[in-house]
Amino acid sequence: MLKIYGSVMSRASRNIWAAEECAAPYELVSLDFRKGEHKQPAYLAINPAGKMPSIVDGDVVMAESLAINAFIAQKYGKGKLWPADEKGQAKCLQWTLWAAAELEPVAYGRLREVLFKKEDERDHKLLAELAERGKPIVGVLDAVLQDTPFICGSQFTLADLNVACVMEYMVRSNFDISPWPKTAAWYKACAGRLGNMKVQEMRAQAMKVAA
Amino acid sequence: MITLYGKAASRTSRNLWALEELGIAYKHVPFDYLKGDTKMAEYLTINPAGKVPALVDDDVVMTESLGMNLYIAHNYGIGTLWPEGKAARAKCIQWTLWAATELEPPAVGRLIEFNFKKEHERDQKNIDELAEHTKWPLNTLDAALQRSTYLAGAMFTIADLNVAAVCEYLTRTKFDLTPWPAANRWVSECLARPANQKVNAMKMAA
């Protein structure tokens, strides 16, 4: 069975979302990074870099959240998250790398300022620069979404999931996506999916426990 | 047949390397972003963002160099660049994303400082910071290569190709890899492969 190591507050949330979408049976092994659980020998045996998330599934041991989702989609989501045709599969690979290479540096840069710093400590110049850099990137996605509701066409796939979970950083860091109406509608459709609602529920629960 | 767009002296080299490894027939259209080729209408229909590389393979149109290499390996390299077995395949996807998220940001940062700026324009503080940010991923890579000859096991796969292609930014900018002996040996070996040598010749010829 698929075991996901990490916290629902971390990038592991992306993998929980994917597992939920595929209705794949999985076990979440919660690691609390504030307690340094990801630096304990038991976890370092799975991921020597001590980063979250990781998965173990049979003899498969792997890291890198977006790559893990490609694995989950291929194993548990054939014909759904992982499209049946070569063309759709190519798009899933392309947009997974695009999310990592193009969107995440900007999105994570913004999230870090907003999430880990108090309002008066934030580097507003950096936030504005990242917002400027983000605009043409969101524009690339928006162009693709002009004709179809989802990236590969009419169906929600891994491409949407991996891009949407990074786009969430943009939204959470108050980047206004409304000037790109197609992207805004797409994001709403992705974020509103049951798989993601479940993740949000788990997060709310984790925050309640922490508080 | 695959048509690959982008001149050899760009990230297109990664895809040329993969195609040369497989020895399959392909067409190379060496569009040069410096000459504005990639902003022409002909190319923008393929990649509206105007970036290279891109590939066309029948009805497949695709960008993102490392993603394209997964596609190439997956569709044309089963048993060679795309290994048999779920565990090894998982490693190929993992290391590809790792190359993009962990190694490429500091590596491309160095390349920008050393190859796109004149000596007196270089930002030494940035260079020092990038060197620090390079150490962590190299520790991870070295540890993996102490455990196995190649990243997905005993065989050279797309995992090695994608990571080594990014490591090349480090060797090209004279980053000293000797403190990571396993990674150092592996980088030299990967970059010395005949397919990559052929790509290097294409870079020089252009």
XYZ file of C-alpha atoms in Angstrom:
417
model
C 0.000 0.000 0.000
C 0.989 3.578 -0.662
C 2.537 5.250 2.368
C 2.920 9.030 2.257
C 5.445 10.523 4.657
C 5.059 14.149 5.578
C 2.636 16.615 7.069
C -0.596 17.739 5.470
C 0.757 21.272 6.005
C 3.744 20.478 3.769
C 4.113 19.616 0.097
C 2.845 16.160 1.097
C -0.606 17.732 0.701
C -0.070 17.503 -3.070
C 0.322 13.752 -2.832
C -2.646 13.343 -0.520
C -4.702 15.226 -3.094
C -3.506 12.904 -5.879
C -4.163 9.763 -3.820
C -7.649 11.042 -2.969
C -8.378 11.778 -6.642
C -7.408 8.225 -7.593
C -9.259 6.759 -4.619
C -5.990 4.913 -3.964
C -5.750 3.334 -0.536
C -2.982 5.139 1.324
C -1.590 5.684 4.768
C -0.351 9.091 5.850
C 2.668 8.859 8.146
C 2.631 12.285 9.732
C 6.019 13.828 10.374
C 6.201 17.044 12.334
C 9.091 19.105 10.975
C 8.918 21.505 13.910
C 9.814 18.541 16.121
C 12.552 17.480 13.700
C 10.891 14.144 12.953
C 12.140 14.357 9.352
C 15.745 14.303 10.632
C 15.340 11.061 12.609
C 17.229 7.951 11.385
C 13.985 6.088 10.592
C 13.019 8.745 8.064
C 16.545 9.379 6.801
C 16.626 5.735 5.712
C 13.734 6.595 3.366
C 14.916 10.040 2.341
C 18.588 10.704 3.141
C 18.114 14.413 2.392
C 15.538 14.595 5.191
C 13.013 16.406 3.057
C 9.279 15.881 2.927
C 7.366 14.344 1.317
C 8.473 10.829 0.416
C 6.483 7.744 -0.441
C 6.995 4.036 -0.077
C 4.855 1.730 -2.198
C 6.079 -1.866 -2.421
C 9.690 -1.628 -3.560
C 9.223 1.943 -4.750
C 10.809 4.577 -2.495
C 10.698 8.067 -3.843
C 10.857 11.797 -3.167
C 9.956 15.063 -4.992
C 6.281 15.878 -4.522
C 5.420 16.583 -8.164
C 7.275 13.467 -9.342
C 5.484 11.397 -6.705
C 2.217 12.611 -8.203
C 3.324 11.443 -11.645
C 3.977 8.026 -10.095
C 0.629 7.949 -8.268
C -1.218 9.000 -11.428
C 0.502 6.331 -13.536
C -0.082 3.573 -11.025
C -3.528 4.417 -9.660
C -5.068 6.880 -12.093
C -4.828 5.371 -15.572
C -7.470 6.892 -17.822
C -8.199 9.553 -15.196
C -5.313 11.564 -13.688
C -3.000 9.839 -16.179
C -4.667 10.175 -19.586
C -4.930 7.158 -21.862
C -3.425 8.878 -24.920
C 0.206 9.714 -25.610
C -0.639 13.339 -26.266
C -2.286 13.806 -22.889
C 0.561 11.982 -21.155
C 3.096 14.277 -22.847
C 1.140 17.304 -21.618
C 1.101 15.910 -18.082
C 4.892 15.575 -18.104
C 5.337 19.013 -19.654
C 3.120 20.837 -17.167
C 4.594 18.977 -14.207
C 8.039 20.266 -15.165
C 6.561 23.678 -15.953
C 5.035 23.855 -12.471
C 8.416 23.051 -10.945
C 10.640 25.137 -13.215
C 8.494 28.170 -14.071
C 5.764 28.663 -11.493
C 7.105 27.280 -8.237
C 10.158 29.573 -7.845
C 7.894 32.631 -8.054
C 5.003 31.123 -6.120
C 7.125 29.699 -3.330
C 9.084 32.939 -3.053
C 5.827 34.759 -2.402
C 4.493 32.143 -0.008
C 7.661 32.258 2.055
C 7.318 36.004 2.556
C 3.656 35.822 3.469
C 3.521 32.608 5.450
C 6.723 32.697 7.454
C 6.969 36.422 8.147
C 4.828 38.889 10.001
C 3.277 41.657 7.946
C 5.821 44.315 9.016
C 8.784 41.982 8.335
C 7.826 41.204 4.754
C 9.992 42.305 1.878
C 7.377 44.150 -0.150
C 9.826 44.992 -2.898
C 10.510 41.274 -3.372
C 6.783 40.462 -3.287
C 6.128 43.064 -5.988
C 9.024 41.774 -8.119
C 7.752 38.212 -7.827
C 4.251 39.385 -8.758
C 5.665 41.016 -11.900
C 7.587 37.864 -12.795
C 4.430 35.833 -12.144
C 2.270 37.714 -14.644
C 3.731 36.350 -17.905
C 3.899 32.884 -16.336
C 0.204 32.925 -15.468
C -0.339 34.292 -18.979
C 1.166 31.124 -20.487
C -1.302 28.974 -18.573
C -4.178 31.299 -19.381
C -3.467 31.033 -23.122
C -3.830 27.250 -22.926
C -7.076 27.519 -20.974
C -8.781 29.751 -23.553
C -10.285 26.843 -25.437
C -10.552 24.047 -22.889
C -11.601 23.921 -19.233
C -8.579 21.841 -18.253
C -4.986 21.734 -19.494
C -5.297 18.482 -21.473
C -8.861 19.130 -22.604
C -12.194 18.392 -21.012
C -10.824 16.200 -18.264
C -9.029 17.061 -15.005
C -5.599 15.359 -15.083
C -2.249 15.284 -13.331
C -1.283 18.398 -15.309
C -4.065 20.385 -13.614
C -3.409 18.936 -10.183
C 0.329 19.641 -10.213
C -0.074 23.175 -11.563
C -3.043 23.977 -9.290
C -1.255 22.945 -6.109
C 1.550 25.368 -6.967
C -0.904 28.058 -8.096
C -2.401 27.745 -4.617
C 0.762 29.453 -3.313
C 0.058 32.398 -5.595
C -3.525 32.637 -4.383
C -2.584 32.149 -0.747
C 0.032 34.903 -1.045
C -2.681 37.295 -2.340
C -1.637 37.342 -5.973
C -4.797 38.391 -7.789
C -5.556 35.950 -10.620
C -8.840 37.654 -11.608
C -7.200 39.494 -14.577
C -6.921 36.011 -16.145
C -10.575 34.926 -16.013
C -9.994 31.522 -17.622
C -7.253 30.739 -15.133
C -9.406 31.981 -12.264
C -12.281 29.727 -13.360
C -9.915 26.794 -13.844
C -8.366 27.312 -10.409
C -11.797 27.424 -8.777
C -12.754 24.174 -10.500
C -9.510 22.482 -9.401
C -9.551 23.747 -5.828
C -13.185 22.771 -5.463
C -12.600 19.128 -6.273
C -13.418 16.611 -3.588
C -9.792 15.426 -3.433
C -8.606 18.894 -2.549
C -11.533 19.566 -0.192
C -10.414 16.520 1.744
C -6.886 17.948 1.976
C -8.237 21.275 3.217
C -10.313 19.451 5.813
C -7.231 17.559 7.010
C -5.319 20.843 7.235
C -8.066 22.513 9.253
C -8.049 19.514 11.572
C -4.245 19.635 11.953
C -4.383 23.349 12.761
C -7.075 22.771 15.369
C -4.902 20.135 17.030
C -1.863 22.446 16.931
C -3.848 25.315 18.467
C 9.276 11.203 -36.338
C 10.309 13.705 -33.680
C 11.118 17.232 -34.797
C 13.168 19.054 -32.207
C 13.288 22.856 -32.153
C 16.125 24.911 -30.683
C 19.819 25.383 -31.334
C 22.284 22.977 -29.749
C 23.756 25.692 -27.520
C 20.596 25.927 -25.406
C 18.603 23.593 -23.192
C 17.798 21.803 -26.467
C 21.155 20.049 -25.967
C 19.513 17.885 -23.296
C 17.024 16.535 -25.796
C 19.657 16.112 -28.499
C 21.612 14.063 -26.005
C 18.611 11.810 -25.270
C 17.847 11.336 -28.975
C 21.491 10.568 -29.741
C 21.614 8.042 -26.891
C 18.685 6.210 -28.462
C 20.046 6.485 -31.990
C 16.602 7.180 -33.409
C 15.919 9.291 -36.487
C 14.853 12.861 -35.743
C 14.756 16.224 -37.418
C 16.568 19.134 -35.796
C 15.420 22.707 -36.451
C 18.138 24.796 -34.767
C 16.095 27.922 -34.068
C 18.205 30.542 -32.324
C 16.529 32.587 -29.593
C 19.293 35.189 -29.850
C 18.354 35.831 -33.473
C 14.629 36.091 -32.748
C 13.752 32.823 -34.522
C 11.686 31.741 -31.558
C 9.466 34.824 -31.683
C 8.396 34.190 -35.271
C 4.774 33.222 -35.885
C 5.910 29.841 -37.223
C 7.420 28.955 -33.871
C 4.829 30.635 -31.659
C 2.190 28.224 -32.921
C 4.367 25.454 -31.480
C 5.293 27.213 -28.256
C 3.286 30.365 -27.561
C 5.762 31.277 -24.815
C 8.503 31.519 -27.480
C 10.990 29.421 -25.524
C 13.205 26.596 -26.728
C 13.278 23.684 -26.797
C 10.022 22.218 -28.067
C 9.233 18.997 -29.859
C 6.593 17.861 -32.285
C 5.894 14.147 -32.682
C 2.750 13.582 -34.782
C -0.031 15.130 -32.703
C 2.205 15.618 -29.653
C 3.503 19.162 -29.194
C 5.521 19.624 -26.079
C 7.898 21.921 -24.176
C 10.008 21.800 -20.984
C 13.336 20.162 -21.767
C 13.413 17.735 -18.832
C 9.763 16.792 -19.337
C 10.474 16.219 -23.037
C 13.273 13.853 -22.094
C 10.869 11.813 -19.981
C 8.556 11.655 -22.978
C 11.382 10.610 -25.313
C 12.643 7.971 -22.885
C 9.168 6.686 -22.121
C 8.135 6.333 -25.774
C 11.385 5.416 -27.494
C 13.740 4.134 -24.809
C 12.046 1.303 -22.952
C 14.731 -0.957 -21.538
C 17.465 1.621 -22.111
C 16.873 5.225 -21.017
C 13.504 4.197 -19.559
C 14.264 1.213 -17.329
C 12.121 -1.815 -16.696
C 10.540 -1.962 -13.263
C 8.376 0.412 -11.278
C 11.042 1.262 -8.701
C 13.593 2.345 -11.300
C 10.980 4.299 -13.251
C 9.918 6.088 -10.086
C 13.571 7.092 -9.610
C 13.681 8.494 -13.153
C 10.740 10.767 -12.475
C 12.047 11.701 -9.029
C 15.517 12.697 -10.217
C 14.110 14.615 -13.146
C 12.060 16.784 -10.812
C 14.993 16.979 -8.434
C 17.180 18.297 -11.243
C 14.592 20.989 -11.968
C 13.804 22.041 -8.407
C 16.981 21.448 -6.411
C 19.948 21.646 -8.748
C 18.947 23.812 -11.678
C 18.228 27.056 -9.762
C 21.762 27.406 -8.314
C 23.387 25.862 -11.407
C 21.704 28.195 -13.868
C 22.454 31.076 -11.498
C 26.150 30.276 -11.853
C 25.872 29.963 -15.600
C 24.289 33.420 -15.806
C 27.063 34.938 -13.687
C 29.938 33.240 -15.526
C 28.761 32.855 -19.094
C 26.432 35.768 -19.675
C 28.337 38.474 -17.788
C 31.753 40.000 -18.251
C 34.219 39.477 -15.439
C 33.786 42.976 -13.946
C 29.975 42.682 -14.008
C 29.848 39.568 -11.880
C 28.132 39.650 -8.493
C 30.565 37.944 -6.121
C 28.067 37.851 -3.245
C 25.590 36.046 -5.480
C 28.302 33.644 -6.691
C 29.218 32.778 -3.095
C 25.571 32.261 -2.120
C 24.998 30.063 -5.156
C 28.014 27.967 -4.212
C 26.465 27.441 -0.767
C 23.115 26.496 -2.321
C 24.882 24.009 -4.576
C 26.455 22.072 -1.714
C 23.216 20.620 -0.327
C 21.998 19.095 -3.575
C 25.505 17.763 -4.259
C 25.495 16.054 -0.875
C 22.226 14.384 -1.819
C 23.524 13.351 -5.234
C 26.820 12.055 -3.869
C 25.062 9.992 -1.197
C 22.839 8.392 -3.849
C 25.838 7.587 -6.046
C 27.673 5.980 -3.169
C 24.811 3.498 -2.983
C 24.497 2.702 -6.685
C 26.488 3.150 -9.896
C 23.721 5.132 -11.576
C 20.748 6.993 -10.155
C 18.130 4.376 -11.004
C 20.360 1.339 -10.477
C 23.133 -0.369 -12.422
C 22.249 1.189 -15.773
C 22.526 4.666 -17.288
C 18.951 6.006 -17.608
C 17.106 9.235 -18.235
C 17.587 9.998 -14.514
C 21.345 10.215 -15.075
C 21.000 12.108 -18.328
C 18.673 14.758 -16.903
C 20.719 15.330 -13.766
C 24.105 15.222 -15.548
C 22.873 17.724 -18.137
C 22.231 20.178 -15.296
C 25.542 19.281 -13.594
C 27.231 20.347 -16.823
C 26.431 23.959 -15.844
C 28.615 23.377 -12.804
C 31.550 21.878 -14.682
C 31.267 24.553 -17.375
C 31.508 27.258 -14.695
C 34.508 25.492 -13.106
C 32.706 24.500 -9.927
C 35.010 22.179 -7.999
C 33.272 18.819 -7.643
C 36.192 16.987 -6.005
C 34.694 17.194 -2.481
C 31.934 14.894 -3.823
C 33.993 12.039 -5.302
C 31.114 9.731 -6.233
C 29.224 12.552 -7.943
C 32.410 13.827 -9.569
C 33.267 10.443 -11.091
C 29.701 9.971 -12.271
C 29.450 13.449 -13.858
C 32.680 12.875 -15.801
C 31.502 9.486 -16.958
C 28.057 10.676 -18.048
C 29.360 13.748 -19.871
C 31.990 11.634 -21.661
C 29.375 9.382 -23.260
C 29.635 9.400 -27.078
C 26.101 10.752 -27.491
C 26.925 13.790 -25.360
C 30.246 14.260 -27.142
C 28.314 14.425 -30.382
C 26.049 17.105 -28.919
C 29.103 19.066 -27.774
C 30.400 18.964 -31.342
C 27.033 20.293 -32.543
C 27.298 23.139 -30.031
C 30.748 24.070 -31.283
C 29.777 23.834 -34.941
C 26.790 26.160 -34.647
